[in-house]
Coordinates of C-alpha atoms in Angstrom, one line a residue:
X1 CA 15.8 -14.5 -4.1
X2 CA 16.4 -9.7 -4.2
X3 CA 18.2 -8.8 -6.9
X4 CA 14.8 -10.7 -9.1
X5 CA 14.4 -7.6 -11.6
X6 CA 11.0 -7.0 -10.0
X7 CA 10.1 -6.0 -7.7
X8 CA 6.4 -7.1 -7.9
X9 CA 5.1 -9.8 -10.0
X10 CA 7.4 -12.5 -10.3
X11 CA 6.7 -15.8 -10.1
X12 CA 7.9 -16.2 -6.7
X13 CA 6.2 -13.2 -5.0
X14 CA 5.0 -14.3 -2.1
X15 CA 8.0 -16.7 -1.3
X16 CA 10.5 -13.8 -1.7
X17 CA 8.4 -11.3 0.8
X18 CA 8.2 -14.1 3.1
X19 CA 11.4 -14.5 3.4
X20 CA 11.8 -10.7 3.7
X21 CA 9.7 -10.7 6.8
X22 CA 10.7 -14.0 8.5
X23 CA 14.6 -12.6 7.8
X24 CA 13.0 -8.6 9.7
X25 CA 11.7 -10.6 12.4
X26 CA 14.7 -12.8 13.1
X27 CA 16.7 -8.9 12.7
X28 CA 15.0 -8.3 16.0
X29 CA 15.4 -11.3 17.5
X30 CA 19.0 -11.9 16.7
X31 CA 20.1 -7.5 17.8
X32 CA 18.0 -7.4 20.9
X33 CA 16.1 -4.4 19.4
X34 CA 12.3 -5.1 20.7
X35 CA 10.2 -2.2 19.7
X36 CA 6.4 -1.7 21.0
X37 CA 5.8 -1.7 17.6
X38 CA 5.3 -4.4 14.9
X39 CA 3.6 -1.8 11.9
X40 CA 2.6 -4.1 8.8
X41 CA 1.8 -2.8 5.7
X42 CA 0.0 -5.4 3.2
X43 CA 0.1 -8.4 2.0
X44 CA 4.1 -8.4 1.6
X45 CA 4.6 -7.6 5.2
X46 CA 1.2 -9.6 6.5
X47 CA 3.5 -12.4 7.0
X48 CA 5.2 -10.7 9.7
X49 CA 1.6 -10.9 11.9
X50 CA 0.9 -15.2 11.8
X51 CA 5.0 -15.1 12.6
X52 CA 6.1 -13.2 15.0
X53 CA 2.7 -14.0 17.5
X54 CA 2.7 -17.9 16.4
X55 CA 7.1 -18.0 17.4
X56 CA 9.4 -15.4 17.8
X57 CA 6.2 -13.7 21.0
X58 CA 8.1 -17.5 22.9
X59 CA 11.3 -16.7 22.3
X60 CA 12.0 -12.8 23.9
X61 CA 9.8 -10.6 21.7
X62 CA 7.5 -10.6 24.1
X63 CA 7.0 -7.0 24.8
X64 CA 5.7 -5.5 21.4
X65 CA 2.7 -5.3 19.3
X66 CA 1.0 -5.8 16.2
X67 CA 0.2 -3.4 13.9
X68 CA -1.6 -4.1 10.2
X69 CA -2.0 -1.8 7.7
X70 CA -4.9 -2.1 4.4
X71 CA -3.1 -0.1 1.3
X72 CA -5.6 -1.5 -0.8
X73 CA -7.3 -5.4 -0.3
X74 CA -7.8 -6.0 -4.2
X75 CA -4.2 -7.8 -3.2
X76 CA -3.7 -10.3 -1.7
X77 CA -6.3 -11.3 0.4
X78 CA -5.1 -15.0 2.2
X79 CA -2.2 -12.9 3.4
X80 CA -4.3 -10.1 4.7
X81 CA -7.5 -12.2 6.3
X82 CA -4.5 -13.6 7.7
X83 CA -2.9 -10.7 9.6
X84 CA -6.5 -9.4 10.6
X85 CA -6.4 -11.7 12.3
X86 CA -3.9 -11.9 14.1
X87 CA -3.1 -7.7 14.7
X88 CA -3.7 -5.9 17.7
X89 CA -4.6 -3.4 15.8
X90 CA -5.5 -2.7 12.4
X91 CA -5.9 0.4 10.1
X92 CA -6.3 1.4 6.1
X93 CA -6.1 4.8 4.5
X94 CA -8.9 6.9 5.0
X95 CA -12.2 6.9 7.6
X96 CA -14.1 7.1 3.8
X97 CA -12.3 3.8 2.7
X98 CA -12.8 1.8 6.3
X99 CA -16.1 1.5 6.2
X100 CA -16.0 0.5 2.1
X101 CA -14.2 -2.6 2.7
X102 CA -16.2 -3.2 6.1
X103 CA -18.5 -5.7 5.0
X104 CA -16.0 -7.5 3.4
X105 CA -15.7 -10.5 5.2
X106 CA -11.8 -10.6 5.4
X107 CA -12.2 -7.2 7.5
X108 CA -15.7 -7.8 10.0
X109 CA -15.0 -9.6 12.3
X110 CA -13.1 -7.4 13.4
X111 CA -14.2 -4.4 13.6
X112 CA -13.4 -3.6 17.0
X113 CA -10.1 -3.2 16.1
X114 CA -9.6 -1.7 12.9
X115 CA -9.6 2.0 12.4
X116 CA -9.2 4.7 9.6
X117 CA -6.5 6.4 9.5
X118 CA -6.2 9.4 6.6
X119 CA -2.3 9.4 4.4
X120 CA -0.7 12.0 3.8
X121 CA 1.8 13.8 1.6
X122 CA 5.2 14.7 1.9
X123 CA 5.8 17.9 2.1
X124 CA 9.0 18.7 1.0
X125 CA 9.0 16.3 -1.7
X126 CA 5.7 17.8 -2.7
X127 CA 7.4 21.6 -2.5
X128 CA 6.6 23.7 -5.5
X129 CA 9.4 26.8 -3.3
X130 CA 11.8 24.4 -3.4
X131 CA 10.9 22.6 -6.7
X132 CA 13.9 21.9 -8.8
X133 CA 11.9 21.4 -12.0
X134 CA 9.6 23.7 -12.5
X135 CA 10.7 27.0 -13.3
X136 CA 9.8 30.0 -11.2
X137 CA 9.8 29.0 -6.8
X138 CA 6.0 29.8 -5.7
X139 CA 4.0 29.8 -2.4
X140 CA 0.2 30.7 -1.3
X141 CA 1.4 34.7 -1.6
X142 CA 2.2 34.5 -5.7
X143 CA 0.8 30.9 -6.4
X144 CA -0.8 32.7 -9.7
X145 CA 2.5 33.7 -10.8
X146 CA 4.8 30.1 -10.4
X147 CA 1.6 28.7 -12.1
X148 CA 1.8 30.4 -15.1
X149 CA 5.6 30.5 -15.6
X150 CA 4.9 26.3 -15.4
X151 CA 2.1 26.3 -17.5
X152 CA 4.4 28.0 -19.9
X153 CA 6.9 25.4 -19.0
X154 CA 4.4 22.2 -19.5
X155 CA 2.7 24.3 -22.8
X156 CA 6.8 24.7 -24.6
X157 CA 8.0 21.1 -23.3
X158 CA 4.2 19.7 -25.1
X159 CA 4.6 21.4 -27.5
X160 CA 1.4 22.6 -27.1
X161 CA -0.5 25.8 -28.4
X162 CA 0.7 29.0 -25.4
X163 CA -2.0 30.3 -24.6
X164 CA -4.2 31.4 -21.8
X165 CA -6.1 28.6 -21.0
X166 CA -8.0 25.8 -18.7
X167 CA -5.2 23.3 -18.6
X168 CA -6.5 19.7 -16.6
X169 CA -4.0 17.6 -16.2
X170 CA -4.2 13.6 -15.6
X171 CA -2.0 11.3 -13.8
X172 CA -1.9 7.7 -13.2
X173 CA -1.8 4.3 -13.6
X174 CA -3.8 3.6 -16.2
X175 CA -6.1 1.0 -14.8
X176 CA -10.1 -0.2 -15.3
X177 CA -9.8 1.5 -11.1
X178 CA -8.8 4.5 -11.9
X179 CA -11.3 5.1 -14.2
X180 CA -9.5 4.5 -17.4
X181 CA -13.5 5.1 -19.7
X182 CA -14.2 7.9 -17.9
X183 CA -10.8 10.1 -18.0
X184 CA -11.5 9.2 -21.9
X185 CA -15.0 10.8 -21.9
X186 CA -13.1 14.0 -19.9
X187 CA -10.3 14.3 -22.3
X188 CA -12.8 14.2 -24.7
X189 CA -15.0 17.5 -22.4
X190 CA -12.0 19.0 -21.2
X191 CA -11.4 19.5 -25.3
X192 CA -15.3 20.3 -26.6
X193 CA -14.2 23.2 -23.8
X194 CA -11.6 24.5 -25.2
X195 CA -8.8 23.6 -22.6
X196 CA -5.6 21.8 -22.9
X197 CA -5.4 18.0 -21.6
X198 CA -2.3 16.4 -20.4
X199 CA -2.4 13.2 -19.7
X200 CA 1.0 11.1 -17.6
X201 CA 0.9 7.6 -16.8
X202 CA 1.0 4.1 -18.4
X203 CA -0.8 1.2 -18.9
X204 CA 0.8 -2.4 -17.2
X205 CA -1.7 -4.8 -19.4
X206 CA -0.5 -4.3 -22.8
X207 CA -4.3 -4.1 -24.6
X208 CA -5.2 -0.9 -22.0
X209 CA -1.8 0.9 -23.2
X210 CA -2.4 -0.3 -26.8
X211 CA -5.7 1.5 -26.5
X212 CA -4.3 5.0 -25.4
X213 CA -1.6 4.6 -27.4
X214 CA -4.5 4.6 -30.8
X215 CA -6.2 7.7 -28.4
X216 CA -2.3 9.6 -28.4
X217 CA -2.5 9.3 -32.6
X218 CA -5.3 10.1 -32.8
X219 CA -5.8 13.3 -30.5
X220 CA -2.4 14.5 -31.7
X221 CA -3.1 14.3 -35.5
X222 CA -6.7 15.3 -34.0
X223 CA -5.9 18.3 -31.2
X224 CA -1.8 18.6 -31.4
X225 CA -2.0 22.0 -30.4
X226 CA -4.5 20.9 -27.4
X227 CA -4.3 17.5 -26.7
X228 CA -0.4 15.1 -24.5
X229 CA -0.7 12.1 -24.0
X230 CA 2.4 10.9 -22.6
X231 CA 2.4 6.8 -22.4
X232 CA 5.3 6.3 -19.7
X233 CA 6.6 7.4 -15.8
X234 CA 8.5 10.5 -15.6
X235 CA 8.8 11.9 -12.4
X236 CA 10.0 15.5 -13.0
X237 CA 7.5 15.7 -15.5
X238 CA 5.0 14.9 -12.8
X239 CA 6.3 18.0 -10.6
X240 CA 6.0 20.4 -14.5
X241 CA 2.2 18.7 -14.6
X242 CA 1.4 19.4 -10.2
X243 CA 2.3 23.2 -11.2
X244 CA 1.4 24.1 -15.1
X245 CA -2.5 22.3 -14.7
X246 CA -5.4 23.5 -12.9
X247 CA -7.1 20.7 -12.5
X248 CA -6.2 17.3 -11.1
X249 CA -8.6 14.9 -12.1
X250 CA -9.3 11.5 -10.4
X251 CA -11.8 9.6 -12.0
X252 CA -11.4 6.4 -9.7
X253 CA -13.7 3.5 -8.7
X254 CA -12.3 3.0 -6.0
X255 CA -9.4 4.5 -4.6
X256 CA -7.9 3.2 -0.3
X257 CA -7.0 6.9 -0.2
X258 CA -5.0 8.5 -3.3
X259 CA -2.7 10.6 -3.1
X260 CA -3.0 13.0 -6.3
X261 CA -4.9 14.8 -5.1
X262 CA -3.2 15.7 -2.3
X263 CA -0.2 16.7 -4.2
X264 CA -2.3 18.7 -6.9
X265 CA -4.0 21.2 -4.2
X266 CA -0.8 21.0 -2.3
X267 CA 0.5 23.4 -5.6
X268 CA -2.3 25.7 -6.5
X269 CA -4.3 22.8 -8.9
X270 CA -7.7 22.3 -7.8
X271 CA -8.2 18.2 -7.5
X272 CA -11.9 17.2 -9.7
X273 CA -12.4 14.0 -8.0
X274 CA -14.8 11.3 -8.2
X275 CA -16.6 10.2 -4.4
X276 CA -15.2 7.4 -3.2
X277 CA -12.5 6.0 -0.7
X278 CA -10.1 8.9 0.4
X279 CA -11.4 11.4 -1.8
X280 CA -14.5 11.6 0.1
X281 CA -12.5 12.6 2.4
X282 CA -10.4 15.0 1.3
X283 CA -12.0 17.0 -2.1
X284 CA -14.6 19.5 -0.7
X285 CA -17.5 20.5 -3.5
X286 CA -16.8 24.5 -3.0
X287 CA -21.1 23.9 -4.4
X288 CA -22.0 21.0 -2.5
X289 CA -19.8 20.0 0.7
X290 CA -19.2 23.8 2.8
X291 CA -20.8 22.3 5.9
X292 CA -18.5 18.5 5.6
X293 CA -16.1 20.7 5.1
X294 CA -16.6 24.1 7.8
X295 CA -16.5 20.1 10.9
X296 CA -14.2 19.4 8.9
X297 CA -12.1 22.7 9.9
X298 CA -11.8 23.6 6.3
X299 CA -13.4 26.0 4.1
X300 CA -14.4 23.3 0.6
X301 CA -11.5 22.7 -2.5
X302 CA -12.8 21.7 -5.5
X303 CA -15.6 19.8 -7.7
X304 CA -17.0 16.3 -7.5
X305 CA -18.9 14.3 -8.4
X306 CA -21.2 11.0 -7.6
X307 CA -21.8 8.1 -9.8
X308 CA -19.6 6.4 -12.1
X309 CA -20.4 7.0 -16.2
X310 CA -19.8 10.3 -18.4
X311 CA -22.5 12.2 -17.1
X312 CA -20.9 13.0 -13.8
X313 CA -18.1 13.1 -14.2
X314 CA -19.2 15.7 -16.8
X315 CA -21.1 17.1 -13.9
X316 CA -18.0 18.2 -12.1
X317 CA -16.2 19.3 -14.8
X318 CA -18.3 21.5 -17.0
X319 CA -18.9 23.4 -12.8
X320 CA -15.1 23.4 -12.9
X321 CA -14.5 25.6 -16.1
X322 CA -16.8 27.0 -16.1
X323 CA -15.4 28.5 -13.1
X324 CA -12.0 29.1 -15.2
X325 CA -14.0 30.7 -17.5
X326 CA -16.8 33.1 -15.2
X327 CA -14.6 34.5 -13.3
X328 CA -10.2 34.3 -12.7
X329 CA -10.2 36.6 -8.5
X330 CA -12.7 33.8 -7.2
X331 CA -10.9 31.0 -8.9
X332 CA -7.3 32.3 -8.1
X333 CA -8.4 33.4 -4.4
X334 CA -9.3 28.7 -5.0
X335 CA -6.0 27.5 -6.1
X336 CA -4.6 30.0 -2.6
X337 CA -6.2 28.2 -0.4
X338 CA -6.3 24.9 -1.4
X339 CA -1.9 25.5 -0.5
X340 CA -3.2 26.3 2.2
X341 CA -4.9 23.8 3.6
X342 CA -2.7 20.6 6.0
X343 CA -2.1 17.7 3.6
X344 CA 0.7 16.7 5.4
X345 CA 1.3 14.0 8.2
X346 CA 1.0 16.1 11.9
X347 CA -2.9 15.0 12.3
X348 CA -2.5 11.5 11.1
X349 CA 0.7 11.5 12.3
X350 CA -0.3 11.7 16.1
X351 CA -3.4 9.1 15.0
X352 CA -1.0 7.1 14.3
X353 CA 0.6 7.5 17.9
X354 CA -2.8 7.3 19.4
X355 CA -3.4 4.3 18.2
X356 CA 0.2 2.6 19.4
X357 CA -0.4 3.4 22.4
X358 CA -4.0 1.4 22.8
X359 CA -2.3 -1.3 21.5
X360 CA 0.1 -1.5 24.2
X361 CA -2.8 -1.5 26.9

């Protein structure tokens, strides 16, 4: 059941995860460990909700409450719908995504128990002061020096021109959800503005992967000193890109929460995002969202755009690159500012505790 060579995408996913859910509940039953809250996530552990309510609850696990979190409504709709019905409380990973999916029939009849709570990042894993993958440790105090050293190292490692140019980083799975037509357009736009572009990511769909391989070959011959597409998964390189890039682009078509923009800010990179899901709740446009940021007790921290067409991504990216060229002192102070914002689990954890208490009542 469990050494199948893959986690998702095996022929018997439902069977394997169903078995796992059963085993988890059986373990609680047999061990006599009776938790206050059983918190299950997405389609893969959704069966816990009904297995618990239909069976285990009557055999001594009576005081537990079930909380269910939707991370992405695109997968496993049947399981998600059933778990929504059976759970005591339900959440998803950002307030805006909770509103975006509130009309979905799987969710619509359960809004009374449905909450949007933002995901956080782990500041110990994503910590430019203690990161072995980058050349110079830095905090918000020496962000300019730290990022300059990382950019040099990134340019050297990928064979790009060693120059002080605006560098746009893209770290993503290459799927339609992530806005691949906007990514392609943004690459060309950044190059037109004499910037550099580094993309790290691969596509589960061989056709999309092949498409990007062709684009990579084209760019590596036409703009070899300013563009590099690394079409693979590479954890160490992702750290170097977060540290060495000036901007991280996230033009997702939908994005329940998004951790990329949060990690980017932890490294003092400026997020350029499409206004959807959790991106709306975390990236406040320096030109348009001053009031909105203030309401959250924050200062504006990036660039965003509406729509899903090239004009939209141009609008945000052009303003971002112009800001880099026109006012480096201002830009550097923005990098310092975003590093000091807290996108860890500190606040979301309190929201979850509150939710758990209300579930127990």
